[in-house]
Structure formats: structure tokens, C-alpha cells
Amino acid sequence: MNPVLGRPRPKSTVRTAAILGVMALALASSALAGPGAGVGSASSHREAPLIAADPQVDNTDVYAFTSPDRQDTVTLVANWLPFQEPNGGPNFYPWADGAHYDINIDSQGTGRPDVTYRWTFHTEDRRGTNTFLYNNGVVNNLTDPTLLFRQYYTLQELRPGCKPKTLVEHGTAAPSDTGKASMPDYGRLRSQATVQLPNGGQTVATQAADPFFLDLRVFDLLYGGNLSEVGQNTLAGYNVNTLSIQIPKSELAFKGDPGRNPVIGVWSSTEKQTMKLSPGKEEPVGKYVQVSRLGNPLVNEVVLPAGLKDAFNSLPPSEDHNQPAVVNKVLNPEVPQLIQAIYGLPAPATPRTDLQEIFLTGIAKAANGPFAVDLNSQLMNQDIDASRFVPAEELRLNMSTPVTANPDRLGILNGDFQGFPNGRRPTDDVVDIALQVMEGATPGHLIPALAAGDGVNQADKPFSASFPYVALPYAKAVNQPN
């Protein structure tokens, strides 16, 4: 597959019908069913065999959106360590010491980061041989001596050809929420853990309620084969570890100019060293290796077959276009054939150049793809060298798209163009959009038979209106008595 070449063009008005077509074709192939079962495959939760065995460094979801209350900034949210049952003590859910937790931004379309924000954690465990408790009393503040297990981080800004810039030298991560008796006001702890950055942004490392919402019985022959198995948010009650960072748009745009260069590509990744094991001890040794990666939701789960999943997690986006097996699964996806077999809906003809555009190049006239509109490709950036552009799987965000005052969960279907795949907001209902557009829905004309979708229209806990936007963690057990 050749790199996409062409001159970048100015932004143009996005046409509702054209972008709906992109969503209909792309989401139908990426957001629904694939091989697997149960809670083992939600967004990017436990998506590949190797990373499923190493949950501390398992990326789950990435969100990128213009901050609704600070519209000169973008908020990036990345989650790790899925399916955290709130009562999972006494060691709960720490970040991995020494691992590199990265959020990467590509402003030129090369598939390589123009800036990386990297969090590296270390642990202070005061329990010793005295107690098994995470905290031995009420924790009202991060500095309380009753908090016995603490984690701190360094946050660096990495740019090619520049020395690493330390933005946070010794930040304190909010702890795992051990319950209301131990931590009566977790919101206060999260506020204390929020750090103002020298560039005008802010960041926090915290536990949060998993923001992704859906009924995972999609994997039982697409909701039972007749849409009868719906209405349960399978992720309700579970927490994740979250890194949120709010950054001025000028820090992310190519040449610092979001007016001329508004589009960025975003992905999260994790690197770790090999562990040398001895009785009761492990020691990191050797070079860092990328073990997890996430851009668009659901790509690794349901586009790639099992035999390619671990390899994809190890690749940088700049290498995607050089992997024929990966590209073939974008151009000739499995899921439409499954949908046809179960529901009798004819699968679109292949090769799927439409999916190539949404997943690998972004949507723009200069991409020379099937959709002659400008939405979210770096080829729209006026100052890039288009000869260096390569197809790469990234979550792309046009930072110039106006903030929707009242975001619609169905996004494109109801005329709201700020949501996925133009970035991703926590409220975007990816699964319901996919169910509708698969059947030919158009803006304002939903398919009545699918009106209820999966019956899960929003997260179980509401999102905050201000940074970091994610909800506070659950503190009650997932398994509640009837």
C-alpha cells in the first residue's frame, strides 16, 4: 500500500451525508462483533493474548476532544488496567513502576510523534512487615500518614531533536479508592493530585470509573441473534487507571499554529523493560519495548485476527502501511461477513478503500479517497510536507471543529460533527451509532427496529463538566445482591 500523496487543502464545510457514509461503512466494520466472549473484549480491554496477561500496562481507551470549558485547549484522556473491581485489595491497582505510559501526538501525518507526554511512576510502600493494609485509617488528604501505599510520577514532554522537558518532577498520583470508610471524599484527593503545568495546561493521574459504556452481549451472536439481549452496561461498576492532560492547542499543532494546522493524530502506548525474576523480587533490565498501543477504539479487538494482535501492539503507527497482513484486514474485514451470516445484511464490496481512509489516512480531499470532504486528516494542515505523509492508524482530531453545546450521543446521526471519528468524547455512543448506520440510517431518520440500540445510552456515572471530565471511581462491589 503506497503512502498517500497530495497537496494539503484548506478546510471546507463538512457535508452531513458524506460523513454519515464514512461512519456507516467504517463503524459497521469496527464497532460490533468479532470472535471472543464475555468481558474479555471491550473497546481495547484485554484485546491481545500477551497484554491480557499484563493488565498494568494494558491500554483500554483514548479520548481526544476540545475542552468544552477551555476551548483554547485540548483534553487527552488515556486509560489502563481494565476491569478493576473496587474491592480488589489489599494491593488494589497500582501503576507499574518504571514503565513508560505515553500519549503521542502526530501533527504532520508521518505516523511518528511530534510530541509525546510520558508518565513514569515509582512507588513508596510504607507497609513493610507491619501491616497488610493499603491505609490504616481514614485518608482525607494525600499527605495523611494513614495512606501507606503511595505512587509518584515524573511527567516529561518529548519532542524529536530536543532534550526532554520535565513538566512535573514529583507528582502524586491519586490512590486507588479503597471505600467510603477509608476515603470519604475521593474527589478531594483527585483535586489535590491535579497539577498545573508550566505551559498553561494541567494533568492528573487517578483512578476513575471506566467511561466506556456498552452491552457486551454483542459477542453473543450480536445480542442473541435477534437483538433480544440488550440493556446491561457490562462495564458499570468497574474502574480504570486514568491519565488526563489538558494542553493548549498551540502546543499540539504543527509549528504551533492551530489555525493553519488544526489536525492532530493521537494514540497511547506503553513501554516496559524485561523483568529479571528471583524469589520474592523482580528487577527491570534491558531496553524498553513497546507492549501496548491504542488509537481508534475497537480496531485491535474486531478488525485484526488473533494471530496479528500482539504484533500490532508492538508496532509504531509509522509502520502500519508496511504490514500487508494488517492492511488486508482493513481492506477486507471479517466483521461484515459475520453480520451478513447472522442478520442477512449484504456485506459491502471489497476492497474497502473507505476503511483505509478512516483508519489509516484520515478523511480529507487530499487523501484522494472515496469521500471528497475535509474532516480530520493531517493532509489538511497547510504547512506540512505532504511527501512525508504515510497511512497510520491514529485517532485523528480536527481542533478547529466547534464545540457542541449539547453533545448528542449519536453524533453524526443527529448532526453533531464533533464526535468520533473526529476525535472521541466520553459521551460518544459508538455501538448505537454503528447499529443504526449499518441499516442505512440517515441524519434525522433512524431505523425504528434499532431505535433502542443496545439499551445502554450513557455511562452509569455522569461525566464531570470540567477537567478531568471522567467520573469518580466506583467504591461498591460489582457483584451486588439482588
CSV table of C-alpha atoms in Angstrom, one decimal:
chain,number,residue,atom,x,y,z
A,1,MET,CA,0.0,0.0,0.0
A,2,ASN,CA,1.6,3.2,-1.1
A,3,PRO,CA,1.8,6.4,1.0
A,4,VAL,CA,-1.0,8.9,0.2
A,5,LEU,CA,0.4,11.9,-1.5
A,6,GLY,CA,-1.1,15.2,-2.4
A,7,ARG,CA,-1.2,18.9,-1.6
A,8,PRO,CA,-3.0,19.8,1.6
A,9,ARG,CA,-6.2,21.8,1.1
A,10,PRO,CA,-8.0,24.4,3.2
A,11,LYS,CA,-10.8,23.3,5.5
A,12,SER,CA,-14.2,23.1,3.9
A,13,THR,CA,-17.7,22.7,5.3
A,14,VAL,CA,-18.3,19.1,6.3
A,15,ARG,CA,-21.3,17.5,4.4
A,16,THR,CA,-23.6,15.6,6.6
A,17,ALA,CA,-24.5,12.9,4.1
A,18,ALA,CA,-20.9,12.3,3.1
A,19,ILE,CA,-19.6,11.8,6.6
A,20,LEU,CA,-22.5,9.7,7.5
A,21,GLY,CA,-21.4,7.4,4.7
A,22,VAL,CA,-18.0,7.1,6.2
A,23,MET,CA,-19.5,6.3,9.6
A,24,ALA,CA,-21.8,3.7,8.1
A,25,LEU,CA,-19.1,1.8,6.4
A,26,ALA,CA,-16.3,2.2,9.0
A,27,LEU,CA,-18.2,1.7,12.2
A,28,ALA,CA,-20.1,-1.2,10.9
A,29,SER,CA,-16.8,-2.9,10.4
A,30,SER,CA,-15.1,-1.9,13.6
A,31,ALA,CA,-17.6,-1.5,16.4
A,32,LEU,CA,-19.6,-4.6,16.5
A,33,ALA,CA,-18.9,-8.3,16.8
A,34,GLY,CA,-15.9,-10.4,16.5
A,35,PRO,CA,-14.5,-13.7,17.9
A,36,GLY,CA,-14.4,-13.6,21.7
A,37,ALA,CA,-16.7,-13.8,24.6
A,38,GLY,CA,-17.7,-12.1,27.8
A,39,VAL,CA,-15.9,-9.1,29.3
A,40,GLY,CA,-12.6,-10.1,27.7
A,41,SER,CA,-13.1,-7.7,24.8
A,42,ALA,CA,-14.4,-4.2,25.5
A,43,SER,CA,-13.0,-1.3,23.5
A,44,SER,CA,-9.4,-2.2,24.0
A,45,HIS,CA,-9.7,-4.1,27.2
A,46,ARG,CA,-7.6,-7.3,27.1
A,47,GLU,CA,-7.5,-7.2,23.3
A,48,ALA,CA,-4.4,-9.3,22.6
A,49,PRO,CA,-3.1,-12.5,24.2
A,50,LEU,CA,0.1,-11.2,25.6
A,51,ILE,CA,-1.2,-7.9,27.0
A,52,ALA,CA,-4.2,-9.7,28.6
A,53,ALA,CA,-1.6,-11.3,31.0
A,54,ASP,CA,-0.1,-7.9,31.9
A,55,PRO,CA,-3.0,-5.6,32.8
A,56,GLN,CA,-1.0,-2.9,34.5
A,57,VAL,CA,0.3,-1.8,31.1
A,58,ASP,CA,-2.8,-2.6,29.0
A,59,ASN,CA,-4.2,0.4,27.3
A,60,THR,CA,-8.1,0.5,27.3
A,61,ASP,CA,-9.4,3.7,25.7
A,62,VAL,CA,-8.2,7.0,24.3
A,63,TYR,CA,-10.3,10.2,24.2
A,64,ALA,CA,-9.3,13.4,22.5
A,65,PHE,CA,-11.6,16.5,22.3
A,66,THR,CA,-11.6,20.3,22.6
A,67,SER,CA,-12.1,21.1,26.2
A,68,PRO,CA,-15.7,22.4,26.4
A,69,ASP,CA,-15.0,24.8,29.2
A,70,ARG,CA,-11.5,25.9,28.0
A,71,GLN,CA,-11.8,25.9,24.2
A,72,ASP,CA,-8.3,27.0,23.5
A,73,THR,CA,-7.1,23.7,24.9
A,74,VAL,CA,-7.5,20.0,24.0
A,75,THR,CA,-8.0,17.3,26.7
A,76,LEU,CA,-6.4,13.9,26.1
A,77,VAL,CA,-7.5,11.0,28.3
A,78,ALA,CA,-5.9,7.6,28.3
A,79,ASN,CA,-6.9,4.6,30.4
A,80,TRP,CA,-5.1,1.5,31.6
A,81,LEU,CA,-5.6,-1.6,33.7
A,82,PRO,CA,-9.2,-2.7,32.9
A,83,PHE,CA,-11.9,-4.4,34.9
A,84,GLN,CA,-10.8,-3.1,38.3
A,85,GLU,CA,-13.3,-4.5,40.9
A,86,PRO,CA,-13.4,-1.8,43.6
A,87,ASN,CA,-12.9,-4.3,46.4
A,88,GLY,CA,-9.8,-5.8,44.9
A,89,GLY,CA,-7.5,-5.3,47.9
A,90,PRO,CA,-5.2,-5.3,49.7
A,91,ASN,CA,-2.9,-4.3,46.9
A,92,PHE,CA,-5.5,-2.8,44.7
A,93,TYR,CA,-4.4,-1.3,41.3
A,94,PRO,CA,-1.0,0.4,41.2
A,95,TRP,CA,0.7,1.8,38.1
A,96,ALA,CA,3.7,-0.3,37.0
A,97,ASP,CA,6.9,1.1,38.4
A,98,GLY,CA,9.3,2.3,35.7
A,99,ALA,CA,7.0,1.7,32.7
A,100,HIS,CA,6.6,4.4,30.2
A,101,TYR,CA,2.9,5.5,29.9
A,102,ASP,CA,2.8,7.6,26.8
A,103,ILE,CA,0.3,9.8,25.0
A,104,ASN,CA,1.6,10.6,21.5
A,105,ILE,CA,0.6,13.4,19.1
A,106,ASP,CA,1.4,13.3,15.3
A,107,SER,CA,0.8,16.7,13.8
A,108,GLN,CA,2.5,16.1,10.4
A,109,GLY,CA,1.0,12.7,9.3
A,110,THR,CA,4.2,10.8,9.4
A,111,GLY,CA,3.0,8.2,11.9
A,112,ARG,CA,5.7,9.3,14.3
A,113,PRO,CA,5.1,11.5,17.4
A,114,ASP,CA,5.9,15.2,17.1
A,115,VAL,CA,5.3,15.4,20.8
A,116,THR,CA,5.0,12.7,23.5
A,117,TYR,CA,3.8,13.2,27.1
A,118,ARG,CA,5.4,10.5,29.2
A,119,TRP,CA,4.5,9.5,32.8
A,120,THR,CA,6.9,7.3,34.7
A,121,PHE,CA,5.8,6.1,38.2
A,122,HIS,CA,7.6,4.9,41.3
A,123,THR,CA,6.2,3.5,44.5
A,124,GLU,CA,6.7,4.3,48.2
A,125,ASP,CA,5.3,1.4,50.2
A,126,ARG,CA,5.3,2.2,53.9
A,127,ARG,CA,3.7,-1.1,55.0
A,128,GLY,CA,6.8,-3.1,55.4
A,129,THR,CA,6.4,-6.1,57.7
A,130,ASN,CA,4.0,-4.2,60.0
A,131,THR,CA,0.6,-4.5,58.1
A,132,PHE,CA,-1.2,-5.7,55.0
A,133,LEU,CA,-3.4,-2.6,54.9
A,134,TYR,CA,-3.3,-0.1,52.0
A,135,ASN,CA,-4.3,2.5,54.5
A,136,ASN,CA,-4.5,2.1,58.3
A,137,GLY,CA,-7.0,4.9,58.9
A,138,VAL,CA,-9.2,7.5,57.2
A,139,VAL,CA,-7.5,9.3,54.3
A,140,ASN,CA,-8.7,12.9,53.9
A,141,ASN,CA,-5.6,14.2,52.2
A,142,LEU,CA,-2.8,12.8,50.1
A,143,THR,CA,-0.3,13.7,52.7
A,144,ASP,CA,-2.1,11.9,55.6
A,145,PRO,CA,0.2,9.3,57.3
A,146,THR,CA,-2.7,6.8,57.2
A,147,LEU,CA,-2.1,6.4,53.4
A,148,LEU,CA,0.6,3.7,53.5
A,149,PHE,CA,0.9,2.9,49.7
A,150,ARG,CA,1.8,6.0,47.6
A,151,GLN,CA,2.8,6.4,44.0
A,152,TYR,CA,4.6,9.4,42.4
A,153,TYR,CA,5.4,10.2,38.8
A,154,THR,CA,7.6,12.3,36.6
A,155,LEU,CA,5.9,13.8,33.5
A,156,GLN,CA,8.1,14.6,30.5
A,157,GLU,CA,7.5,16.3,27.2
A,158,LEU,CA,9.5,14.7,24.4
A,159,ARG,CA,10.0,16.3,21.0
A,160,PRO,CA,12.3,15.0,18.3
A,161,GLY,CA,15.7,16.7,18.3
A,162,CYS,CA,15.1,18.3,21.7
A,163,LYS,CA,16.1,17.4,25.2
A,164,PRO,CA,13.3,16.0,27.3
A,165,LYS,CA,11.5,18.7,29.2
A,166,THR,CA,10.3,17.8,32.7
A,167,LEU,CA,6.8,19.3,33.2
A,168,VAL,CA,6.2,17.6,36.6
A,169,GLU,CA,9.2,16.5,38.7
A,170,HIS,CA,7.4,14.7,41.6
A,171,GLY,CA,3.7,14.5,41.0
A,172,THR,CA,1.5,12.5,43.4
A,173,ALA,CA,-1.0,10.0,41.9
A,174,ALA,CA,-4.4,9.7,43.5
A,175,PRO,CA,-4.6,6.3,45.2
A,176,SER,CA,-7.0,3.5,44.4
A,177,ASP,CA,-10.3,4.2,46.1
A,178,THR,CA,-10.5,1.7,49.0
A,179,GLY,CA,-14.0,2.7,50.0
A,180,LYS,CA,-16.1,5.3,51.7
A,181,ALA,CA,-14.9,4.5,55.2
A,182,SER,CA,-11.3,4.9,54.2
A,183,MET,CA,-11.6,7.7,51.7
A,184,PRO,CA,-14.9,9.6,52.4
A,185,ASP,CA,-14.1,12.3,49.8
A,186,TYR,CA,-12.2,10.9,46.8
A,187,GLY,CA,-13.0,14.0,44.8
A,188,ARG,CA,-10.9,16.0,47.2
A,189,LEU,CA,-8.0,13.6,46.8
A,190,ARG,CA,-8.3,13.8,43.0
A,191,SER,CA,-8.3,17.6,43.2
A,192,GLN,CA,-5.1,17.5,45.3
A,193,ALA,CA,-3.5,15.3,42.8
A,194,THR,CA,-4.2,17.7,39.9
A,195,VAL,CA,-1.1,19.6,38.9
A,196,GLN,CA,-0.9,22.8,36.9
A,197,LEU,CA,1.6,22.7,34.1
A,198,PRO,CA,4.1,25.4,33.1
A,199,ASN,CA,2.6,25.6,29.6
A,200,GLY,CA,-0.8,26.6,30.9
A,201,GLY,CA,-2.3,23.1,31.0
A,202,GLN,CA,-3.0,20.6,33.8
A,203,THR,CA,-2.7,16.9,34.4
A,204,VAL,CA,-3.8,14.2,36.9
A,205,ALA,CA,-3.1,10.6,37.4
A,206,THR,CA,-6.1,9.0,39.1
A,207,GLN,CA,-8.4,6.1,39.3
A,208,ALA,CA,-11.8,6.6,37.6
A,209,ALA,CA,-15.0,4.9,36.7
A,210,ASP,CA,-14.5,3.2,33.3
A,211,PRO,CA,-16.0,5.8,30.9
A,212,PHE,CA,-16.7,3.3,28.1
A,213,PHE,CA,-20.3,2.0,28.0
A,214,LEU,CA,-22.0,-0.8,26.0
A,215,ASP,CA,-23.7,-4.1,26.4
A,216,LEU,CA,-21.0,-6.7,25.8
A,217,ARG,CA,-23.6,-9.3,24.9
A,218,VAL,CA,-22.9,-8.0,21.4
A,219,PHE,CA,-20.5,-11.0,21.4
A,220,ASP,CA,-23.4,-13.5,21.8
A,221,LEU,CA,-24.2,-13.6,18.1
A,222,LEU,CA,-24.8,-9.9,18.0
A,223,TYR,CA,-27.2,-9.6,21.0
A,224,GLY,CA,-28.7,-13.0,20.8
A,225,GLY,CA,-29.1,-13.1,17.1
A,226,ASN,CA,-32.3,-11.1,17.3
A,227,LEU,CA,-31.4,-8.1,19.4
A,228,SER,CA,-33.1,-9.6,22.4
A,229,GLU,CA,-30.1,-9.5,24.8
A,230,VAL,CA,-29.7,-5.8,25.4
A,231,GLY,CA,-29.9,-3.2,28.2
A,232,GLN,CA,-27.0,-4.1,30.6
A,233,ASN,CA,-23.9,-1.8,30.8
A,234,THR,CA,-21.4,-4.6,31.2
A,235,LEU,CA,-18.7,-2.2,32.3
A,236,ALA,CA,-20.8,-0.5,35.1
A,237,GLY,CA,-19.1,-0.8,38.4
A,238,TYR,CA,-15.5,-1.3,37.1
A,239,ASN,CA,-12.7,1.2,37.4
A,240,VAL,CA,-9.6,2.0,35.3
A,241,ASN,CA,-6.4,3.9,35.9
A,242,THR,CA,-6.5,7.2,34.1
A,243,LEU,CA,-4.1,9.8,32.8
A,244,SER,CA,-5.7,13.1,31.8
A,245,ILE,CA,-3.8,16.1,30.4
A,246,GLN,CA,-5.2,19.4,29.2
A,247,ILE,CA,-2.9,21.2,26.7
A,248,PRO,CA,-3.1,24.5,24.8
A,249,LYS,CA,-3.8,23.8,21.1
A,250,SER,CA,-0.7,25.8,20.2
A,251,GLU,CA,1.4,23.2,22.0
A,252,LEU,CA,-0.1,20.4,19.8
A,253,ALA,CA,-0.4,21.9,16.4
A,254,PHE,CA,2.3,21.8,13.8
A,255,LYS,CA,4.5,24.9,14.0
A,256,GLY,CA,2.4,26.0,17.0
A,257,ASP,CA,-0.3,27.3,14.6
A,258,PRO,CA,-3.7,25.6,15.2
A,259,GLY,CA,-5.3,28.0,12.7
A,260,ARG,CA,-3.3,26.8,9.7
A,261,ASN,CA,-2.6,23.3,11.0
A,262,PRO,CA,-5.6,22.1,13.1
A,263,VAL,CA,-5.4,18.3,12.7
A,264,ILE,CA,-3.5,16.0,15.0
A,265,GLY,CA,-3.4,12.2,15.3
A,266,VAL,CA,-3.4,10.7,18.8
A,267,TRP,CA,-2.5,7.3,20.3
A,268,SER,CA,-1.4,6.0,23.6
A,269,SER,CA,1.3,3.4,24.1
A,270,THR,CA,3.2,1.6,26.9
A,271,GLU,CA,6.8,0.6,27.1
A,272,LYS,CA,8.4,-1.6,29.7
A,273,GLN,CA,11.7,-3.5,30.3
A,274,THR,CA,12.2,-7.2,30.6
A,275,MET,CA,11.8,-8.4,34.2
A,276,LYS,CA,14.6,-10.5,35.9
A,277,LEU,CA,12.9,-12.6,38.5
A,278,SER,CA,14.2,-14.0,41.7
A,279,PRO,CA,12.4,-15.3,44.8
A,280,GLY,CA,10.2,-12.5,46.1
A,281,LYS,CA,11.7,-9.9,43.8
A,282,GLU,CA,11.7,-8.7,40.2
A,283,GLU,CA,14.2,-6.3,38.6
A,284,PRO,CA,13.8,-4.5,35.3
A,285,VAL,CA,16.7,-4.9,32.9
A,286,GLY,CA,17.5,-4.2,29.3
A,287,LYS,CA,15.9,-1.8,26.7
A,288,TYR,CA,12.4,-0.6,26.8
A,289,VAL,CA,10.0,-2.4,24.5
A,290,GLN,CA,6.5,-1.2,23.4
A,291,VAL,CA,3.9,-3.7,24.6
A,292,SER,CA,0.6,-2.0,24.1
A,293,ARG,CA,-0.9,0.6,21.8
A,294,LEU,CA,-4.3,2.2,21.1
A,295,GLY,CA,-5.6,4.8,18.7
A,296,ASN,CA,-9.2,4.3,17.4
A,297,PRO,CA,-11.4,2.2,19.7
A,298,LEU,CA,-12.1,-1.5,18.8
A,299,VAL,CA,-9.5,-1.8,16.0
A,300,ASN,CA,-7.3,-4.4,17.6
A,301,GLU,CA,-10.3,-6.3,19.0
A,302,VAL,CA,-12.5,-6.8,16.0
A,303,VAL,CA,-10.6,-5.8,12.9
A,304,LEU,CA,-7.4,-7.8,13.5
A,305,PRO,CA,-7.4,-11.6,13.9
A,306,ALA,CA,-5.9,-13.2,16.9
A,307,GLY,CA,-2.6,-14.0,15.2
A,308,LEU,CA,-1.9,-10.3,14.4
A,309,LYS,CA,-2.9,-8.7,17.7
A,310,ASP,CA,0.4,-9.0,19.6
A,311,ALA,CA,2.4,-7.8,16.6
A,312,PHE,CA,0.1,-4.8,16.2
A,313,ASN,CA,0.6,-3.8,19.8
A,314,SER,CA,4.4,-3.7,19.2
A,315,LEU,CA,4.3,-1.5,16.1
A,316,PRO,CA,4.6,2.2,15.8
A,317,PRO,CA,1.9,3.8,13.5
A,318,SER,CA,4.6,4.7,11.0
A,319,GLU,CA,5.0,1.0,10.1
A,320,ASP,CA,1.3,0.2,9.6
A,321,HIS,CA,1.3,0.8,5.9
A,322,ASN,CA,4.2,-1.6,5.5
A,323,GLN,CA,2.3,-4.5,7.1
A,324,PRO,CA,0.4,-6.3,4.3
A,325,ALA,CA,-1.5,-8.6,6.7
A,326,VAL,CA,-2.7,-5.7,8.8
A,327,VAL,CA,-3.7,-3.6,5.8
A,328,ASN,CA,-5.5,-6.6,4.2
A,329,LYS,CA,-7.7,-6.8,7.3
A,330,VAL,CA,-8.7,-3.2,6.9
A,331,LEU,CA,-9.4,-3.6,3.2
A,332,ASN,CA,-11.1,-7.0,3.6
A,333,PRO,CA,-12.6,-7.0,7.1
A,334,GLU,CA,-14.1,-10.1,8.7
A,335,VAL,CA,-17.0,-8.4,10.6
A,336,PRO,CA,-19.3,-7.5,7.7
A,337,GLN,CA,-19.2,-11.2,6.7
A,338,LEU,CA,-20.3,-12.1,10.2
A,339,ILE,CA,-23.1,-9.6,10.1
A,340,GLN,CA,-24.3,-11.0,6.8
A,341,ALA,CA,-24.2,-14.5,8.1
A,342,ILE,CA,-26.2,-13.7,11.3
A,343,TYR,CA,-28.7,-11.0,10.1
A,344,GLY,CA,-28.6,-11.4,6.3
A,345,LEU,CA,-27.4,-7.9,5.7
A,346,PRO,CA,-25.3,-7.9,2.5
A,347,ALA,CA,-21.6,-7.1,3.2
A,348,PRO,CA,-20.2,-4.1,1.2
A,349,ALA,CA,-17.9,-4.9,-1.7
A,350,THR,CA,-14.2,-5.1,-1.1
A,351,PRO,CA,-11.5,-3.8,-1.1
A,352,ARG,CA,-12.7,-1.3,1.5
A,353,THR,CA,-10.9,1.9,0.5
A,354,ASP,CA,-13.4,3.7,2.7
A,355,LEU,CA,-12.0,2.0,5.7
A,356,GLN,CA,-8.4,2.7,4.6
A,357,GLU,CA,-9.3,6.4,4.7
A,358,ILE,CA,-11.0,6.5,8.1
A,359,PHE,CA,-8.4,4.3,9.8
A,360,LEU,CA,-5.2,5.0,8.1
A,361,THR,CA,-5.2,8.4,6.4
A,362,GLY,CA,-8.0,10.4,8.0
A,363,ILE,CA,-10.8,11.9,5.9
A,364,ALA,CA,-9.8,14.7,3.5
A,365,LYS,CA,-10.0,15.7,-0.1
A,366,ALA,CA,-6.2,15.5,-0.4
A,367,ALA,CA,-6.3,11.8,0.6
A,368,ASN,CA,-7.8,11.0,-2.8
A,369,GLY,CA,-10.1,8.6,-1.2
A,370,PRO,CA,-13.8,7.9,-1.8
A,371,PHE,CA,-15.0,10.8,0.4
A,372,ALA,CA,-14.4,14.2,-1.1
A,373,VAL,CA,-14.7,16.1,2.1
A,374,ASP,CA,-12.3,17.6,4.7
A,375,LEU,CA,-12.8,16.4,8.2
A,376,ASN,CA,-9.7,15.2,10.1
A,377,SER,CA,-6.6,14.2,8.1
A,378,GLN,CA,-3.2,15.9,8.7
A,379,LEU,CA,-3.2,16.4,4.9
A,380,MET,CA,-5.5,19.4,5.7
A,381,ASN,CA,-2.6,21.1,7.6
A,382,GLN,CA,-1.3,23.8,5.4
A,383,ASP,CA,2.4,23.7,6.4
A,384,ILE,CA,3.2,20.0,6.3
A,385,ASP,CA,5.4,18.3,3.7
A,386,ALA,CA,2.8,16.0,2.1
A,387,SER,CA,5.5,13.8,0.6
A,388,ARG,CA,6.3,12.6,4.1
A,389,PHE,CA,2.7,11.6,4.8
A,390,VAL,CA,2.0,7.9,5.4
A,391,PRO,CA,-1.1,5.9,6.3
A,392,ALA,CA,-1.1,5.2,10.0
A,393,GLU,CA,-3.8,4.1,12.5
A,394,GLU,CA,-4.4,7.0,14.8
A,395,LEU,CA,-7.4,8.7,16.5
A,396,ARG,CA,-7.5,12.0,14.5
A,397,LEU,CA,-8.9,15.3,15.8
A,398,ASN,CA,-9.6,18.5,13.9
A,399,MET,CA,-9.1,21.0,16.7
A,400,SER,CA,-11.0,23.7,14.7
A,401,THR,CA,-14.3,21.9,14.8
A,402,PRO,CA,-16.6,24.0,17.1
A,403,VAL,CA,-17.6,22.6,20.4
A,404,THR,CA,-21.1,21.2,20.5
A,405,ALA,CA,-23.0,23.0,23.3
A,406,ASN,CA,-25.2,19.9,23.9
A,407,PRO,CA,-23.3,16.8,22.6
A,408,ASP,CA,-25.5,14.3,21.0
A,409,ARG,CA,-24.7,10.7,21.9
A,410,LEU,CA,-25.4,9.6,18.3
A,411,GLY,CA,-23.2,12.3,16.8
A,412,ILE,CA,-23.4,12.3,13.1
A,413,LEU,CA,-26.8,10.7,13.0
A,414,ASN,CA,-28.2,13.8,14.8
A,415,GLY,CA,-26.0,16.4,13.0
A,416,ASP,CA,-23.3,16.6,15.7
A,417,PHE,CA,-19.9,16.6,13.9
A,418,GLN,CA,-17.6,17.0,16.9
A,419,GLY,CA,-17.7,13.3,18.0
A,420,PHE,CA,-15.9,10.1,16.9
A,421,PRO,CA,-14.2,9.6,14.4
A,422,ASN,CA,-13.3,13.3,14.7
A,423,GLY,CA,-11.6,12.7,18.0
A,424,ARG,CA,-13.6,11.0,20.7
A,425,ARG,CA,-15.7,12.4,23.5
A,426,PRO,CA,-16.6,10.3,26.6
A,427,THR,CA,-20.3,10.6,25.7
A,428,ASP,CA,-20.0,9.2,22.1
A,429,ASP,CA,-22.2,6.1,21.8
A,430,VAL,CA,-20.1,4.2,19.4
A,431,VAL,CA,-22.1,1.0,19.4
A,432,ASP,CA,-25.5,2.5,18.9
A,433,ILE,CA,-24.2,4.7,16.0
A,434,ALA,CA,-22.8,1.6,14.4
A,435,LEU,CA,-26.1,-0.4,14.7
A,436,GLN,CA,-28.1,2.4,13.1
A,437,VAL,CA,-25.8,3.3,10.2
A,438,MET,CA,-25.3,-0.4,9.4
A,439,GLU,CA,-29.0,-0.5,8.5
A,440,GLY,CA,-28.9,2.7,6.4
A,441,ALA,CA,-30.0,5.4,8.9
A,442,THR,CA,-29.6,9.0,7.8
A,443,PRO,CA,-29.5,12.2,9.9
A,444,GLY,CA,-32.9,12.6,11.4
A,445,HIS,CA,-34.2,9.3,10.1
A,446,LEU,CA,-33.3,6.5,12.4
A,447,ILE,CA,-34.2,2.9,11.8
A,448,PRO,CA,-37.2,2.1,14.1
A,449,ALA,CA,-36.2,-1.5,14.7
A,450,LEU,CA,-32.9,-0.3,16.1
A,451,ALA,CA,-34.2,2.7,18.0
A,452,ALA,CA,-33.3,1.2,21.3
A,453,GLY,CA,-29.8,0.1,20.2
A,454,ASP,CA,-28.1,-1.9,22.8
A,455,GLY,CA,-30.2,-0.2,25.5
A,456,VAL,CA,-27.1,1.5,27.0
A,457,ASN,CA,-27.2,5.1,26.0
A,458,GLN,CA,-24.8,6.6,28.5
A,459,ALA,CA,-22.2,5.7,31.2
A,460,ASP,CA,-23.6,4.6,34.5
A,461,LYS,CA,-21.9,7.5,36.3
A,462,PRO,CA,-22.2,11.0,34.8
A,463,PHE,CA,-19.1,12.7,33.5
A,464,SER,CA,-17.8,16.0,35.0
A,465,ALA,CA,-18.2,19.3,33.3
A,466,SER,CA,-14.6,20.2,34.0
A,467,PHE,CA,-11.2,18.7,33.9
A,468,PRO,CA,-10.5,15.8,34.1
A,469,TYR,CA,-14.1,15.1,33.0
A,470,VAL,CA,-14.0,11.4,33.9
A,471,ALA,CA,-16.3,10.2,36.7
A,472,LEU,CA,-15.0,9.4,40.2
A,473,PRO,CA,-14.3,5.7,40.7
A,474,TYR,CA,-16.8,3.2,41.9
A,475,ALA,CA,-16.4,2.2,45.6
A,476,LYS,CA,-19.0,-0.6,45.8
A,477,ALA,CA,-18.6,-4.2,44.7
A,478,VAL,CA,-19.6,-5.0,41.2
A,479,ASN,CA,-21.4,-8.2,42.4
A,480,GLN,CA,-24.3,-6.7,44.3
A,481,PRO,CA,-27.1,-8.9,45.8
A,482,ASN,CA,-30.5,-8.7,44.0
